[in-house]
Coordinates of C-alpha atoms in Angstrom, one line a residue:
M549 CA 268.4 172.7 180.8
A550 CA 268.4 176.2 180.1
A551 CA 271.9 176.1 182.1
A552 CA 272.5 173.5 179.7
R553 CA 271.7 175.2 176.7
A554 CA 273.6 178.1 177.7
G555 CA 276.9 176.6 177.9
W556 CA 277.1 176.8 181.7
A557 CA 277.4 172.9 182.5
D558 CA 279.4 170.0 182.0
A559 CA 277.2 167.6 182.2
A560 CA 273.1 166.9 182.7
L561 CA 271.5 164.6 184.8
I562 CA 267.6 164.5 184.0
I563 CA 265.2 162.7 186.2
G564 CA 262.1 161.9 185.8
Q565 CA 259.6 163.5 183.1
T566 CA 261.6 162.7 180.5
D567 CA 258.8 162.7 178.0
A568 CA 260.0 166.0 176.8
L569 CA 263.3 165.2 175.8
T570 CA 263.9 165.1 171.9
G571 CA 266.2 164.2 169.4
S572 CA 266.9 167.7 168.2
L573 CA 267.2 168.6 172.0
L574 CA 269.5 166.2 172.6
T575 CA 271.6 167.2 169.8
E576 CA 271.6 170.7 171.1
L577 CA 273.0 169.9 174.5
T578 CA 275.6 167.0 173.3
E579 CA 276.9 168.9 170.2
P580 CA 279.3 171.6 172.9
G581 CA 280.2 168.4 174.6
I582 CA 278.4 168.0 177.3
V583 CA 277.5 165.0 179.1
V584 CA 273.9 164.2 179.0
V585 CA 272.6 160.8 181.4
V586 CA 268.9 160.5 181.9
V587 CA 267.4 158.3 185.0
S588 CA 264.0 157.0 184.4
D589 CA 262.0 153.9 186.1
V590 CA 260.0 153.3 183.1
A591 CA 262.1 150.8 180.4
V592 CA 260.3 152.0 177.2
E593 CA 261.3 155.4 177.7
R594 CA 264.6 154.3 178.5
T595 CA 264.6 152.7 175.1
R596 CA 263.4 155.5 173.2
L597 CA 266.4 157.7 174.5
R598 CA 268.7 155.3 174.0
N599 CA 267.5 155.5 170.4
L600 CA 267.9 158.6 170.6
G601 CA 271.6 158.5 171.4
A602 CA 271.5 159.2 175.1
L603 CA 272.8 157.5 178.1
A604 CA 269.5 156.2 180.0
L605 CA 270.0 154.8 183.1
P606 CA 267.4 153.2 185.3
D607 CA 266.2 154.5 188.9
D608 CA 267.8 151.5 190.8
V609 CA 271.4 152.7 189.4
D610 CA 274.3 152.2 191.9
V611 CA 275.7 156.0 192.9
E612 CA 279.7 155.2 192.1
V613 CA 278.0 154.0 188.8
L614 CA 275.9 157.5 188.0
V615 CA 279.1 159.0 189.0
D616 CA 281.1 157.6 186.3
A617 CA 278.9 158.2 184.1
L618 CA 278.4 161.9 184.9
R619 CA 282.0 162.3 184.3
G620 CA 281.9 160.6 181.0
R621 CA 283.2 157.2 181.5
P622 CA 281.8 153.3 180.7
V623 CA 279.1 152.2 182.6
P624 CA 278.0 148.7 182.6
D625 CA 276.8 147.2 180.0
E626 CA 273.8 145.5 181.2
L627 CA 272.8 148.9 182.6
T628 CA 272.8 150.2 178.8
V629 CA 271.4 147.2 176.8
E630 CA 267.9 145.9 178.2
S631 CA 265.0 143.9 176.4
V632 CA 262.0 145.8 177.0
P633 CA 258.7 143.4 175.9
G634 CA 256.7 144.5 173.3
V635 CA 259.4 146.6 172.1
A636 CA 261.0 146.1 168.7
S637 CA 264.7 146.6 169.7
G638 CA 265.2 147.1 165.2
D639 CA 262.8 149.6 164.7
C640 CA 265.5 152.2 164.2
A641 CA 267.9 150.2 162.8
G642 CA 269.9 151.6 160.6
V643 CA 268.4 155.0 160.6
L644 CA 269.5 156.5 163.5
P645 CA 273.1 158.2 164.1
A646 CA 275.4 155.0 165.3
A647 CA 278.0 156.1 168.3
D648 CA 280.8 157.3 167.7
P649 CA 283.8 154.8 167.5
Q650 CA 286.3 157.5 168.5
A651 CA 284.5 158.1 172.0
V652 CA 284.5 154.3 172.6
S653 CA 287.9 154.2 172.3
D654 CA 289.0 156.9 174.6
S655 CA 286.2 155.6 177.3
D656 CA 288.1 152.3 177.0
A657 CA 291.3 153.5 178.4
G658 CA 289.8 153.2 182.2
P659 CA 288.9 155.8 184.7
P660 CA 291.7 158.1 186.6
A661 CA 293.6 157.1 189.5
A662 CA 291.6 157.1 192.9
G663 CA 291.4 160.8 194.1
A664 CA 292.5 162.3 190.9
D665 CA 289.7 164.6 191.1
P666 CA 287.8 166.0 194.6
L667 CA 284.8 166.6 192.2
D668 CA 284.0 163.4 192.3
D669 CA 283.6 162.8 196.3
E670 CA 281.8 165.6 196.0
L671 CA 279.2 164.9 193.2
A672 CA 278.9 161.3 195.0
D673 CA 278.4 162.9 198.8
L674 CA 275.7 165.5 197.0
L675 CA 274.0 162.1 195.4
R676 CA 273.7 160.5 198.3
S677 CA 272.7 163.8 200.3
T678 CA 269.9 164.4 198.1
G679 CA 268.6 160.3 198.1
Q680 CA 266.8 158.9 195.6
Q681 CA 263.3 160.0 194.7
E682 CA 261.1 158.0 192.4
S683 CA 260.1 159.5 189.1
P684 CA 256.6 159.6 188.0
D685 CA 255.2 156.4 186.1
L686 CA 255.2 157.5 182.5
S687 CA 253.2 154.4 181.4
D688 CA 249.7 155.7 181.4
V689 CA 250.8 159.0 179.7
P690 CA 249.3 159.3 176.3
D691 CA 251.7 159.6 173.6
W692 CA 251.1 163.4 172.5
G693 CA 253.5 163.0 169.7
S694 CA 251.1 161.1 167.7
D695 CA 250.7 161.5 164.3
R696 CA 246.6 160.6 165.2
D697 CA 246.6 163.4 167.4
A698 CA 245.3 165.7 164.9
D699 CA 242.4 163.9 164.3
G700 CA 241.5 162.6 168.0
G701 CA 242.6 159.1 167.3
S702 CA 245.5 157.3 168.7
E703 CA 248.2 155.1 167.7
H704 CA 247.7 151.6 169.7
D705 CA 247.0 149.5 166.5
A706 CA 250.0 150.6 164.6
D707 CA 250.6 147.1 163.8
G708 CA 247.5 146.3 163.0
D709 CA 247.3 149.1 160.6
A710 CA 250.2 148.3 158.8
D711 CA 248.6 144.9 158.2
Q712 CA 245.7 146.3 157.0
D713 CA 247.3 148.3 154.4
A714 CA 249.4 145.5 153.3
D715 CA 246.1 143.2 152.8
R716 CA 245.2 146.3 150.8
D717 CA 247.8 146.8 149.0
A718 CA 247.8 142.9 148.1
E719 CA 244.1 143.2 147.0
L720 CA 244.5 145.9 144.7
E721 CA 247.8 144.4 142.7
S722 CA 246.4 141.0 142.5
D723 CA 242.4 142.1 141.0
D724 CA 243.2 143.1 138.1
S725 CA 239.6 143.0 136.5
S726 CA 238.6 146.4 139.1
V727 CA 242.1 148.1 138.1
S728 CA 242.4 150.3 135.2
R729 CA 246.4 150.6 135.3
A730 CA 247.7 152.6 132.3
D731 CA 249.1 150.5 129.6
V732 CA 253.1 150.6 130.7
R733 CA 255.7 147.9 131.0
P734 CA 257.3 147.7 134.2
I735 CA 260.9 149.1 135.0
A736 CA 263.4 146.6 134.4
P737 CA 266.8 147.4 136.7
G738 CA 269.0 149.4 135.2
E739 CA 266.7 151.2 132.6
T740 CA 265.9 154.3 134.6
R741 CA 267.9 157.0 135.2
I742 CA 266.6 157.9 138.9
A743 CA 266.8 155.4 142.0
G744 CA 266.3 155.4 146.1
I745 CA 266.0 158.8 147.3
T746 CA 265.4 161.5 143.9
T747 CA 265.3 164.9 145.3
V748 CA 264.0 167.8 142.7
W749 CA 265.7 171.4 142.8
G750 CA 265.5 174.0 140.9
A751 CA 266.6 177.6 140.5
P752 CA 264.3 179.8 142.4
G753 CA 261.1 181.2 140.7
S754 CA 258.5 178.3 139.2
P755 CA 260.4 176.4 136.5
G756 CA 258.2 173.6 137.5
R757 CA 259.9 171.2 140.4
T758 CA 256.4 170.5 142.1
T759 CA 254.6 169.6 138.3
L760 CA 257.7 167.6 137.7
A761 CA 257.9 165.5 141.1
V762 CA 254.2 164.8 141.0
N763 CA 254.2 163.3 137.7
L764 CA 257.2 161.8 138.3
A765 CA 256.2 160.0 140.9
A766 CA 252.9 159.3 139.6
E767 CA 255.2 157.3 136.2
L768 CA 256.8 155.8 138.9
A769 CA 253.8 154.3 140.5
L770 CA 252.0 153.1 137.7
T771 CA 254.8 150.9 136.8
G772 CA 253.9 148.7 140.1
A773 CA 256.9 150.5 142.4
H774 CA 256.1 151.3 145.6
V775 CA 256.8 155.1 145.7
L776 CA 256.8 157.5 148.5
L777 CA 256.2 161.4 147.1
I778 CA 257.5 163.8 149.9
D779 CA 257.0 167.7 150.0
A780 CA 259.7 169.4 152.1
D781 CA 259.7 172.7 150.6
T782 CA 259.5 175.2 153.3
V783 CA 258.8 178.2 151.0
A784 CA 255.6 177.3 149.2
S785 CA 254.3 174.0 150.1
S786 CA 252.3 173.1 147.0
V787 CA 252.3 169.2 145.8
A788 CA 248.4 168.9 147.6
A789 CA 246.9 171.0 146.1
H790 CA 248.7 169.7 142.6
L791 CA 246.9 166.6 143.3
G792 CA 243.5 168.2 144.6
L793 CA 244.0 167.5 148.3
L794 CA 242.9 169.5 150.8
E795 CA 245.4 168.2 153.2
E796 CA 246.2 170.5 156.0
S797 CA 247.8 167.8 158.4
A798 CA 251.0 168.0 157.4
G799 CA 252.2 164.6 157.4
L800 CA 255.9 165.5 157.1
A801 CA 255.9 167.4 160.0
Q802 CA 254.2 164.3 161.8
A803 CA 256.9 162.4 160.9
C804 CA 259.5 164.6 162.0
R805 CA 258.5 164.8 165.2
Q806 CA 258.0 160.8 165.4
A807 CA 261.6 160.8 164.6
D808 CA 262.5 163.3 166.7
L809 CA 261.1 161.8 169.7
G810 CA 262.3 158.6 168.7
R811 CA 259.2 156.4 168.0
L812 CA 259.5 156.7 164.0
D813 CA 259.2 153.1 162.5
S814 CA 257.8 151.9 159.4
A815 CA 254.3 151.6 160.6
R816 CA 254.1 155.0 161.8
L817 CA 255.6 156.7 158.3
R818 CA 253.0 154.7 156.7
R819 CA 250.3 156.0 158.9
A820 CA 251.3 159.5 158.7
A821 CA 251.4 159.2 154.5
T822 CA 248.5 160.1 152.3
V823 CA 247.1 157.5 149.8
V824 CA 246.8 158.8 146.3
D825 CA 244.4 156.6 143.5
I826 CA 246.7 157.1 140.5
S827 CA 244.4 155.0 137.8
G828 CA 244.4 152.3 139.9
S829 CA 247.9 152.5 141.6
R830 CA 248.5 153.4 144.6
L831 CA 250.8 156.5 145.3
R832 CA 251.9 157.2 149.2
M833 CA 252.8 161.0 150.0
L834 CA 253.7 163.2 152.8
T835 CA 252.1 166.4 152.6
G836 CA 253.8 169.6 153.4
L837 CA 253.7 172.7 155.8
P838 CA 250.3 174.3 154.9
R839 CA 252.2 177.8 156.3
A840 CA 255.8 178.4 155.7
D841 CA 255.5 180.0 159.2
R842 CA 255.9 176.1 160.7
W843 CA 259.5 175.6 158.9
P844 CA 260.9 174.7 162.7
E845 CA 259.2 171.7 162.3
L846 CA 261.3 169.8 159.8
R847 CA 264.6 169.7 162.3
E848 CA 267.7 168.4 160.3
G849 CA 268.2 165.1 162.2
A850 CA 264.6 164.1 161.7
L851 CA 264.4 164.9 158.5
R852 CA 267.5 162.7 157.9
Q853 CA 265.8 159.8 159.7
V854 CA 262.7 160.1 157.5
L855 CA 264.2 160.1 154.4
Q856 CA 267.1 156.8 155.3
L857 CA 263.9 155.0 157.0
A858 CA 261.6 155.8 153.3
D859 CA 264.6 154.8 151.5
R860 CA 264.3 151.4 153.4
D861 CA 260.6 150.9 152.7
F862 CA 259.6 152.3 149.1
D863 CA 261.5 151.3 146.2
H864 CA 261.5 155.4 145.2
V865 CA 260.7 158.5 147.1
I866 CA 260.6 161.5 145.3
V867 CA 261.5 164.8 147.5
D868 CA 260.1 168.0 146.4
V869 CA 262.4 171.0 147.9
A870 CA 262.7 174.9 147.8
A871 CA 265.3 177.1 145.6
P872 CA 266.8 178.4 148.2
T873 CA 270.6 176.5 150.4
E874 CA 272.1 179.5 152.4
Q875 CA 272.3 178.8 156.3
D876 CA 272.6 182.1 157.7
E877 CA 269.9 181.6 160.6
E878 CA 273.1 181.3 163.1
L879 CA 274.1 184.7 162.6
T880 CA 270.4 186.3 164.5
F881 CA 270.6 183.9 167.2
D882 CA 273.0 183.6 170.2
T883 CA 272.5 179.4 170.4
R884 CA 272.3 177.0 167.7
A885 CA 269.5 177.8 165.8
P886 CA 267.4 175.6 163.4
Q887 CA 267.8 176.2 159.7
R888 CA 264.9 177.2 157.6
N889 CA 267.0 175.6 154.4
A890 CA 267.9 172.9 156.4
A891 CA 265.0 170.8 154.8
T892 CA 266.6 171.2 151.4
V893 CA 270.2 170.9 152.4
V894 CA 269.2 167.6 153.8
A895 CA 267.2 166.3 151.2
V896 CA 269.8 167.2 148.6
E897 CA 272.6 165.4 150.5
E898 CA 270.4 162.5 151.4
A899 CA 269.6 161.8 147.5
H900 CA 271.2 159.3 145.2
T901 CA 269.6 161.3 142.1
L902 CA 269.8 165.1 142.0
L903 CA 267.4 166.5 139.1
A904 CA 268.2 170.2 138.8
V905 CA 265.2 171.7 137.0
G906 CA 265.4 174.7 135.0
A907 CA 263.2 176.7 132.2
P908 CA 265.1 178.4 129.1
D909 CA 263.3 182.0 129.2
P910 CA 266.4 184.7 129.3
V911 CA 265.7 185.3 133.2
S912 CA 265.3 181.3 134.8
F913 CA 268.0 180.2 132.0
P914 CA 270.8 182.6 134.2
R915 CA 269.3 181.6 137.1
L916 CA 269.9 177.8 137.2
I917 CA 273.3 178.4 136.4
K918 CA 273.8 180.8 139.5
G919 CA 271.9 178.7 141.4
L920 CA 274.2 175.6 140.7
D921 CA 276.9 177.4 141.6
D922 CA 275.5 177.9 145.3
L923 CA 274.5 174.7 145.9
R924 CA 278.3 173.3 145.1
L925 CA 279.5 176.3 147.5
N926 CA 276.8 175.3 150.2
V927 CA 275.9 171.5 149.7
P928 CA 279.4 170.0 148.7
Q929 CA 278.0 166.9 149.7
A930 CA 275.1 167.4 147.1
P931 CA 275.7 164.2 144.5
R932 CA 276.3 165.6 140.8
P933 CA 272.7 167.0 139.6
L934 CA 271.1 165.5 136.5
V935 CA 270.3 169.0 134.7
L936 CA 267.2 169.4 132.7
I937 CA 265.0 171.9 130.9
N938 CA 261.4 172.3 131.8
Q939 CA 258.9 174.1 129.2
T940 CA 261.4 174.0 126.0
R941 CA 259.6 175.8 123.4
R942 CA 260.7 178.0 120.5
E943 CA 258.9 181.3 122.3
A944 CA 261.3 181.8 124.7
V945 CA 264.2 180.4 122.8
G946 CA 264.0 180.9 119.1
R947 CA 264.2 178.2 116.3
A948 CA 265.7 175.3 117.3
P949 CA 265.8 175.5 121.0
E950 CA 267.3 172.6 122.4
D951 CA 270.6 173.7 120.2
Q952 CA 270.6 177.0 121.4
L953 CA 270.3 175.9 124.7
R954 CA 273.2 173.8 124.3
E955 CA 275.3 176.0 123.1
A956 CA 274.8 178.2 126.0
W957 CA 275.2 175.7 128.5
R958 CA 278.8 175.1 126.8
R959 CA 279.7 178.9 127.2
F960 CA 278.1 179.6 130.6
G961 CA 277.0 176.7 132.1
S962 CA 278.5 174.3 134.8
E963 CA 280.6 170.9 133.7
E964 CA 277.4 169.0 133.8
P965 CA 276.1 167.9 130.7
L966 CA 272.5 169.2 129.2
E967 CA 270.8 166.6 127.8
I968 CA 267.2 166.1 129.4
F969 CA 264.3 168.8 127.6
L970 CA 260.7 168.6 128.5
P971 CA 258.6 170.1 126.2
W972 CA 255.8 173.2 126.9
D973 CA 252.4 172.1 126.8
R974 CA 250.5 174.3 129.3
A975 CA 247.2 173.7 128.2
A976 CA 247.8 170.2 129.4
C977 CA 249.5 171.0 132.6
D978 CA 246.1 173.5 133.1
D979 CA 243.8 171.1 132.7
A980 CA 246.0 168.6 135.4
L981 CA 246.1 171.4 138.0
L982 CA 242.0 172.1 137.4
T983 CA 241.0 168.3 138.0
G984 CA 243.7 167.8 140.7
R985 CA 245.0 165.0 138.4
V986 CA 248.1 164.1 137.2
L987 CA 249.4 163.7 133.5
A988 CA 249.0 160.1 133.2
E989 CA 244.9 161.3 134.0
S990 CA 244.3 164.2 132.3
A991 CA 246.6 164.2 129.2
P992 CA 248.1 161.0 128.7
Q993 CA 249.5 161.3 125.0
S994 CA 250.8 164.6 126.0
A995 CA 254.1 165.0 124.9
L996 CA 255.1 166.2 128.3
R997 CA 253.8 163.1 129.8
R998 CA 255.8 161.0 127.5
A999 CA 259.0 162.9 128.5
V1000 CA 258.2 162.6 132.2
A1001 CA 257.3 158.9 131.5
E1002 CA 260.6 158.1 129.5
L1003 CA 262.5 160.1 132.7
A1004 CA 261.1 157.8 135.3
G1005 CA 262.1 154.8 132.9
A1006 CA 258.6 153.9 131.6
D1007 CA 258.2 152.3 128.3
L1008 CA 254.7 153.6 126.9
P1009 CA 252.7 152.1 123.7
T1010 CA 253.1 154.0 120.8
R1011 CA 250.3 155.9 119.7
R1012 CA 249.6 154.6 115.7
R1013 CA 247.9 157.3 113.7
R1014 CA 245.2 156.1 111.7
R1015 CA 245.0 157.0 107.8
L1016 CA 241.8 158.9 106.7
R1017 CA 240.2 157.3 103.4
R1018 CA 238.5 159.4 101.0

């Protein structure tokens, strides 16, 4: 494996002990053009490897077929497609990358003429001389990649856990008498500016990315939507702290590991998430990394699969990310290196709605302008951002702050319009952080809460002022 990763091989044959193969490792091998063939006598393991994009063959495969596979030639379909009892073949449908159609068309061209390459005969003789060895039975090996291993649990009852969660959700939604749900009207189609995956990005500093992401997810959950909040900040994750949770299990890292192993499905994704109660409504959350030095656990391909599966299973996915988008780790590695900012880049690329958050003060406002320029340069696939200014106040800008900010944006800003302003409400934010609640719980009538609810598309009741009688 070390020789293949160093680029000294044209093909890699892996027999037995395949439990260490992950999606990131296979990508690292196949990107330079190395042909990877895996032989295993465990049907479930072959299915997992095929979900990761590897060519997995049974241990009784014919030698000539194995030679063709190592030469990059097509193999019989009955060896690459098989049904495994108890394993759903569609668990990763629509999430894992499809095969390259160009590669398929090239392989259909047929093998070269016999004797065209003498290495074929040498390789066949080598395989015959070594003989076929029985690979160890991995059916009894525990799944060390389980998202419950840290708690000492097992994942044998994933479907049962999913059914119990569904029953609890149905019971929670049907029992109106036991739920003190906030008085908000459900979102009608086309009313909200956000949909699908919403990535909350912002300029360097503290413009309020996490505060906006947490309260935006809470407002969407209060409307009855199924919401997943993801903390993908690899610099300073703090979503759990905003909600008053002592969470150290790194739910997002658990989900990414399952995706890297080719085992991520809807049940495992829900089990990795933490359920948070917001005024009787349920909000699921994938907690972030408790330490910044664990950023290599959020691999690009694995996180992309998590986001795509979450988009399929939830009405809204809110992702909180860090500000940096540059990718320079390749300069310090001799081989293909993981990118610390890959989580931000992937979340921005997969977003249906991109919120660019900035602050109005003379330091943060120019940072937002420069940050948007860097974002376009580093992530050209990013969607058109929806720019909003948080913490808008007269003390930082002067009289008529919104008008002055719009004028400055027209002169120095980018082509995106600036129409969304969130008011400054330090007292409400401090109280929410102190009590570990969202604004809808700690300050339901605050101007900031109403602005976030309007962004989410929630219709809050108008508060009427009572006239004092003499």
